[in-house]
Short mmCIF file of C-alpha atoms in Angstrom, two decimals:
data_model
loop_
_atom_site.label_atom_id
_atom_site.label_comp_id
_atom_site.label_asym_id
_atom_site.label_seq_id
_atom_site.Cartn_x
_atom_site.Cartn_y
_atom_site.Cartn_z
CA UNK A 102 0.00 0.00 0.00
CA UNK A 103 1.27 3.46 -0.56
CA UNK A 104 1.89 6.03 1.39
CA UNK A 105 -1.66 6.88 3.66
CA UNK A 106 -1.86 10.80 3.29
CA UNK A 107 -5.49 10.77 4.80
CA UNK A 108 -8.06 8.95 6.54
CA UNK A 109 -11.67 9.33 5.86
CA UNK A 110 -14.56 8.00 8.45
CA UNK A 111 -18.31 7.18 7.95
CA UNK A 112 -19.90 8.96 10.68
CA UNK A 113 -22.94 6.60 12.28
CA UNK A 114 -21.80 3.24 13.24
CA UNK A 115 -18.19 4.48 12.83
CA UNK A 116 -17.63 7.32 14.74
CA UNK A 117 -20.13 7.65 16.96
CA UNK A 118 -23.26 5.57 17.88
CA UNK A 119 -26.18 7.58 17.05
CA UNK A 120 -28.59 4.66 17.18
CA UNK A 121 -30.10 5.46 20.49
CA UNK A 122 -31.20 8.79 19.55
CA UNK A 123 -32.27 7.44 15.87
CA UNK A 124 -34.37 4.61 17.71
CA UNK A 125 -36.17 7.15 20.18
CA UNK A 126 -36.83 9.74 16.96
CA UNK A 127 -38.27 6.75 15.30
CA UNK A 128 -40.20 5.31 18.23
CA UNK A 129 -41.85 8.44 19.43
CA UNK A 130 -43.56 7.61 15.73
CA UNK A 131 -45.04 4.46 17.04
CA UNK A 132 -46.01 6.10 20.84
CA UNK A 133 -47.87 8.77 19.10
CA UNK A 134 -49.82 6.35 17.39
CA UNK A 135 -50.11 4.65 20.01
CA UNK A 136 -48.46 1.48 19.52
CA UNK A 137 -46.51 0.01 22.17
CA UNK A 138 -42.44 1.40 22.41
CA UNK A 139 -39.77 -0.78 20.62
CA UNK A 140 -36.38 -1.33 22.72
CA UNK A 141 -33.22 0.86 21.09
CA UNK A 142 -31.91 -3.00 20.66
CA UNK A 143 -34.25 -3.47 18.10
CA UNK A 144 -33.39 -0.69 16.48
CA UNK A 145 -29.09 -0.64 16.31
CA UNK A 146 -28.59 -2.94 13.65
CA UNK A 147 -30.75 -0.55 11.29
CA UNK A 148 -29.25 2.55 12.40
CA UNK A 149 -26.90 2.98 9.56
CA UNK A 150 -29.81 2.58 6.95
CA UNK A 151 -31.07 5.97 8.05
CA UNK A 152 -34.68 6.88 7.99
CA UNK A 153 -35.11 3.69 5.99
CA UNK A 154 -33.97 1.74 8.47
CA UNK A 155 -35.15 3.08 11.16
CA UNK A 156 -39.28 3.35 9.56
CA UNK A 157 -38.70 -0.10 8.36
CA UNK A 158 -38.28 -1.46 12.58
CA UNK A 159 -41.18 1.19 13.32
CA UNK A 160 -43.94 -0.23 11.55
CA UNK A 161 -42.68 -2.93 8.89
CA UNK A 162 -42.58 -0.59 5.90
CA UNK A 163 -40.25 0.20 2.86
CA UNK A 164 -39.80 3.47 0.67
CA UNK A 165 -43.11 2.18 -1.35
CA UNK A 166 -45.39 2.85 1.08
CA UNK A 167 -48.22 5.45 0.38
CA UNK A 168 -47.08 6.89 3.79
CA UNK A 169 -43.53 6.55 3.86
CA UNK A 170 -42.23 10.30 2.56
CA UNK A 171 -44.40 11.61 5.34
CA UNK A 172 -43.50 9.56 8.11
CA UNK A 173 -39.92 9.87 6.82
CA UNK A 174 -39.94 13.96 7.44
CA UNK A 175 -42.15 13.30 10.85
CA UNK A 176 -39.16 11.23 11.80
CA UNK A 177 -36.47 14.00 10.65
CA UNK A 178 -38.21 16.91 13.03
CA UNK A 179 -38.13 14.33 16.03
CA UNK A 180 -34.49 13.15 15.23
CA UNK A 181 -33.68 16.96 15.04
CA UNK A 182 -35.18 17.48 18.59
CA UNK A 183 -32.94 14.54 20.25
CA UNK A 184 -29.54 14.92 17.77
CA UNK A 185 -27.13 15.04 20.69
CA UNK A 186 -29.06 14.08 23.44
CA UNK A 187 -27.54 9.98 24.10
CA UNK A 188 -25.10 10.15 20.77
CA UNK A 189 -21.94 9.35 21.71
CA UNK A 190 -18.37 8.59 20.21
CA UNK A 191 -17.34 4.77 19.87
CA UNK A 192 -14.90 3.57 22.94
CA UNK A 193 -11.47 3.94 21.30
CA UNK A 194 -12.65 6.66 18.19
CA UNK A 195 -10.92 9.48 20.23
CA UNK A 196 -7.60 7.59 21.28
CA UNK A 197 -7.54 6.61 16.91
CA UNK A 198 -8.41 10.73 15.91
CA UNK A 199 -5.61 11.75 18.47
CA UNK A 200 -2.83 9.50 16.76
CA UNK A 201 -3.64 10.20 13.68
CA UNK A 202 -3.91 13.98 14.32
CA UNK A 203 -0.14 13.72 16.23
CA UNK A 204 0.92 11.65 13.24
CA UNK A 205 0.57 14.43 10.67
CA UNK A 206 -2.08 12.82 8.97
CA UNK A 207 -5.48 15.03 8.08
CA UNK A 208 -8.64 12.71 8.30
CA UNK A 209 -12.77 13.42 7.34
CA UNK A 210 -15.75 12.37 7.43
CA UNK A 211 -17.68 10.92 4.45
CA UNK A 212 -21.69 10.03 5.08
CA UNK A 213 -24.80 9.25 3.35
CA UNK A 214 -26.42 11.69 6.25
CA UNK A 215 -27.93 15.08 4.76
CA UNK A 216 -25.90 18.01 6.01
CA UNK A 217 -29.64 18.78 8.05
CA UNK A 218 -28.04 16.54 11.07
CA UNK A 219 -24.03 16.31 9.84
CA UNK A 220 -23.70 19.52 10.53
CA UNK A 221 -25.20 20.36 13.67
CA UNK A 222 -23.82 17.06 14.31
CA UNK A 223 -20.03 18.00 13.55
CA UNK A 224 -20.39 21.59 14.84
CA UNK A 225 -21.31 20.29 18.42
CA UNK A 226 -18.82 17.32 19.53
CA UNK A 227 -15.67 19.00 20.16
CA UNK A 228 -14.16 15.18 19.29
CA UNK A 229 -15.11 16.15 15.35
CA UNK A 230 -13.76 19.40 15.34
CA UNK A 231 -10.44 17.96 13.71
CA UNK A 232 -12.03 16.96 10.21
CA UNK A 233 -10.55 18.61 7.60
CA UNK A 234 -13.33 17.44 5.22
CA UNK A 235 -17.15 16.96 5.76
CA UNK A 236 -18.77 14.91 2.93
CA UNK A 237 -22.58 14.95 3.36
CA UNK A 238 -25.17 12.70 1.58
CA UNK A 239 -26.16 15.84 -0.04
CA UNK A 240 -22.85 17.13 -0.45
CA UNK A 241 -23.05 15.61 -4.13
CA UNK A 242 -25.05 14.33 -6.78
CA UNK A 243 -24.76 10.88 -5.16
CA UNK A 244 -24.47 8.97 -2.15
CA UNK A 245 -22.18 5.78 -1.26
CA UNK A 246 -22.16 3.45 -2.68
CA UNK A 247 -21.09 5.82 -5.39
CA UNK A 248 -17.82 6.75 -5.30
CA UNK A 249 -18.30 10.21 -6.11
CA UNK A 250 -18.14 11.17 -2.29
CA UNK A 251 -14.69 9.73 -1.61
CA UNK A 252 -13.48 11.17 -5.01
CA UNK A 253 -14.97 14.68 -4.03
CA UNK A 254 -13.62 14.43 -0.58
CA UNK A 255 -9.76 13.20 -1.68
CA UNK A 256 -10.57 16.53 -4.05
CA UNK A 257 -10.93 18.82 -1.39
CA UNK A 258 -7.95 17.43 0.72
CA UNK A 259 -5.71 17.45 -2.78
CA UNK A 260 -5.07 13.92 -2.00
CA UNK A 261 -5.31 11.07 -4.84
CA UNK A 262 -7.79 8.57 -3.57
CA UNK A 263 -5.30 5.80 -3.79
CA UNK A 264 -3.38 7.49 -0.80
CA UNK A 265 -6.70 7.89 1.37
CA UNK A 266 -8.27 4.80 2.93
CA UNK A 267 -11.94 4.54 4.24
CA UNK A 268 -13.31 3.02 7.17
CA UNK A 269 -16.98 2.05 7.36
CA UNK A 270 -19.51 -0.17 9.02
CA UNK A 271 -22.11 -0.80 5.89
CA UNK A 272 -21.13 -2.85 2.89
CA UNK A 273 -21.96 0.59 0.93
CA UNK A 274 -18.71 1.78 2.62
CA UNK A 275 -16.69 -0.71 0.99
CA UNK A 276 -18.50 -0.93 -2.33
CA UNK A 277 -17.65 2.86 -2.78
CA UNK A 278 -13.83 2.45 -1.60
CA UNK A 279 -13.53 -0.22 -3.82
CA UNK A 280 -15.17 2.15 -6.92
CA UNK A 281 -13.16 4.71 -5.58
CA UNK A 282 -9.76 2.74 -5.76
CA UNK A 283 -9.24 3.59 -2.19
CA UNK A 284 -8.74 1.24 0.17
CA UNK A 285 -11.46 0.35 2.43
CA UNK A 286 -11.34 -1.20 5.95
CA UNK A 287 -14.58 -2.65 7.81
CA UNK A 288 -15.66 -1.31 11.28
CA UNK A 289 -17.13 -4.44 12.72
CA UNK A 290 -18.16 -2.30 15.87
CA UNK A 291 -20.69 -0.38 14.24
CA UNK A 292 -24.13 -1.22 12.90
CA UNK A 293 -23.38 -4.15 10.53
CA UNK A 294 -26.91 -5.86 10.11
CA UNK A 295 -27.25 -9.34 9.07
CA UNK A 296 -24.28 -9.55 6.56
CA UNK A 297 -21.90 -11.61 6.37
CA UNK A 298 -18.98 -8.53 5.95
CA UNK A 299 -16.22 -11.14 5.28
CA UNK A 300 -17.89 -11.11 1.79
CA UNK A 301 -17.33 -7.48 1.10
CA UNK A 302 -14.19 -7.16 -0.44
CA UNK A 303 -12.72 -5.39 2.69
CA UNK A 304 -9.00 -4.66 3.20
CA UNK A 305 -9.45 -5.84 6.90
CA UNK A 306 -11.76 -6.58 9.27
CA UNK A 307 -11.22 -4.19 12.01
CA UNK A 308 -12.90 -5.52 15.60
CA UNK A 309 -12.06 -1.88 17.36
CA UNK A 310 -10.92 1.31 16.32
CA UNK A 311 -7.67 1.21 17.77
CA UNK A 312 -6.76 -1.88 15.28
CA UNK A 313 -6.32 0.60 12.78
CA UNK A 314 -2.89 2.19 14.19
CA UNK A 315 -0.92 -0.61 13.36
CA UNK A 316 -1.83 0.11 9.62
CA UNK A 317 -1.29 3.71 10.12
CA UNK A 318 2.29 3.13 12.00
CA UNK A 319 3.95 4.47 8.78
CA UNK A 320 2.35 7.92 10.17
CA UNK A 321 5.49 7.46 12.73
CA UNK A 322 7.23 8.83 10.09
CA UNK A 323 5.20 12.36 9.52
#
C-alpha cells in the first residue's frame, strides 16, 4: 500500500453511535400512534440505513409505502429534537483521531447523512472538530455506494484517492472504496446488520478502532 496521506470516516456506526437517539426519533412515531415502544436494541442494527432503516423497525414498511415520505420527514423533526441528546463517540474513536492527528495525517468524514443533522452534528462534539473534510449525503449528486463522495472528498484534501483509505460499518462503505480505488477497511463495531462482511471485499476486518494504528504506524514517520 502506498503512502496513507489521509483517513476518511463514515460517521454513524463508525464514529459515533447515534442509534439510540435514531431509535427514540423513530419510536416516538409508534407512541404517538399509540403502539406500544420498541427497545433501542431493536433498532441498532438498522441505524446505519437511516430513515429507511429506522421506519422499516417502526412499523414494517419500505420506501413504497403510500405513507412513507411523510412519516420519513415526521421522523427528521423528532431526530432533530434529540440529535445530541444519548449520541456518543465509539470507545477507542478518540484515542484513533488523536494518533492520527499527532501523526501528521489530516482525516474526514464521508456520510450518506444530509448536512440537516451532519452539521449540527459535527459543529457540536468538540471530538469532530479535527475533520478537515465533511462529505454529506447531499454534499453531491450521489451517495455511497457511489464513489463520487470519496473522489470529491480526496478533491478537497488534494489527496489522490489511492493514498486515502476509508473506514466504514455498511457494505456501501466498501463498495464505494472499492469504486473509488481507495482502500477500504470494515468497522465491525458499528451497525453491521445481518451480513456476512467477510464477503465485502474489505481490506481488513477491524474488531475496534484502535486496530487501525498498526496500519497507520507508517504515520510514525510524519
Amino acid at each position: 500500500m502506498p503512502r496513507i496521506k489521509a483517513v476518511l470516516f463514515d460517521l454513524d456506526g463508525t464514529l459515533i453511535d447515534s442509534a439510540p437517539d435514531l431509535g427514540r426519533a423513530a419510536d416516538a412515531l409508534r407512541i404517538q400512534r399509540g403502539l406500544p415502544g420498541l427497545p433501542i436494541a431493536s433498532y441498532r442494527p438498522m441505524a446505519g440505513a437511516g430513515a429507511r432503516g429506522m421506519l422499516q423497525v417502526a412499523f414494517g414498511i419500505g420506501t413504497d409505502h403510500p405513507e412513507f415520505n411523510a412519516l420519513r420527514e415526521e421522523f427528521f423533526t423528532n431526530y432533530e429534537q434529540c440529535l445530541l441528546d444519548t449520541t456518543y463517540a465509539f470507545p477507542g474513536v478518540s484515542q484513533l483521531l488523536n494518533a492520527i492527528e499527532l501523526a501528521g495525517l489530516r482525516w474526514g468524514i464521508v456520510t450518506n447523512k444530509s448536512s440537516r443533522f451532519t452539521n449540527p452534528l459535527v459543529g457540536q462534539m468538540p471530538l469532530l472538530a479535527g475533520a478537515s473534510v465533511v462529505i454529506s449525503g447531499d454534499t453531491t449528486a450521489h451517495t455511497k455506494p457511489h464513489p463520487e463522495p470519496l473522489l470529491e472528498a480526496a478533491r478537497r484534501l488534494s489527496v489522490a484517492p489511492a493514498d486515502c483509505i476509508y473506514i466504514g460499518d455498511d457494505q456501501r462503505d466498501i463498495q464505494a472504496a472499492i469504486a473509488a480505488q481507495m482502500p477500504g477497511y470494515a468497522a465491525c463495531w458499528g451497525y453491521m446488520g445481518e451480513t456476512d462482511v467477510s464477503t465485502w471485499g474489505a481490506q481488513a476486518l477491524l474488531a475496534q478502532p484502535v486496530d487501525l494504528l498498526p496500519i497507520l504506524s507508517l504515520g510514525e514517520q510524519h
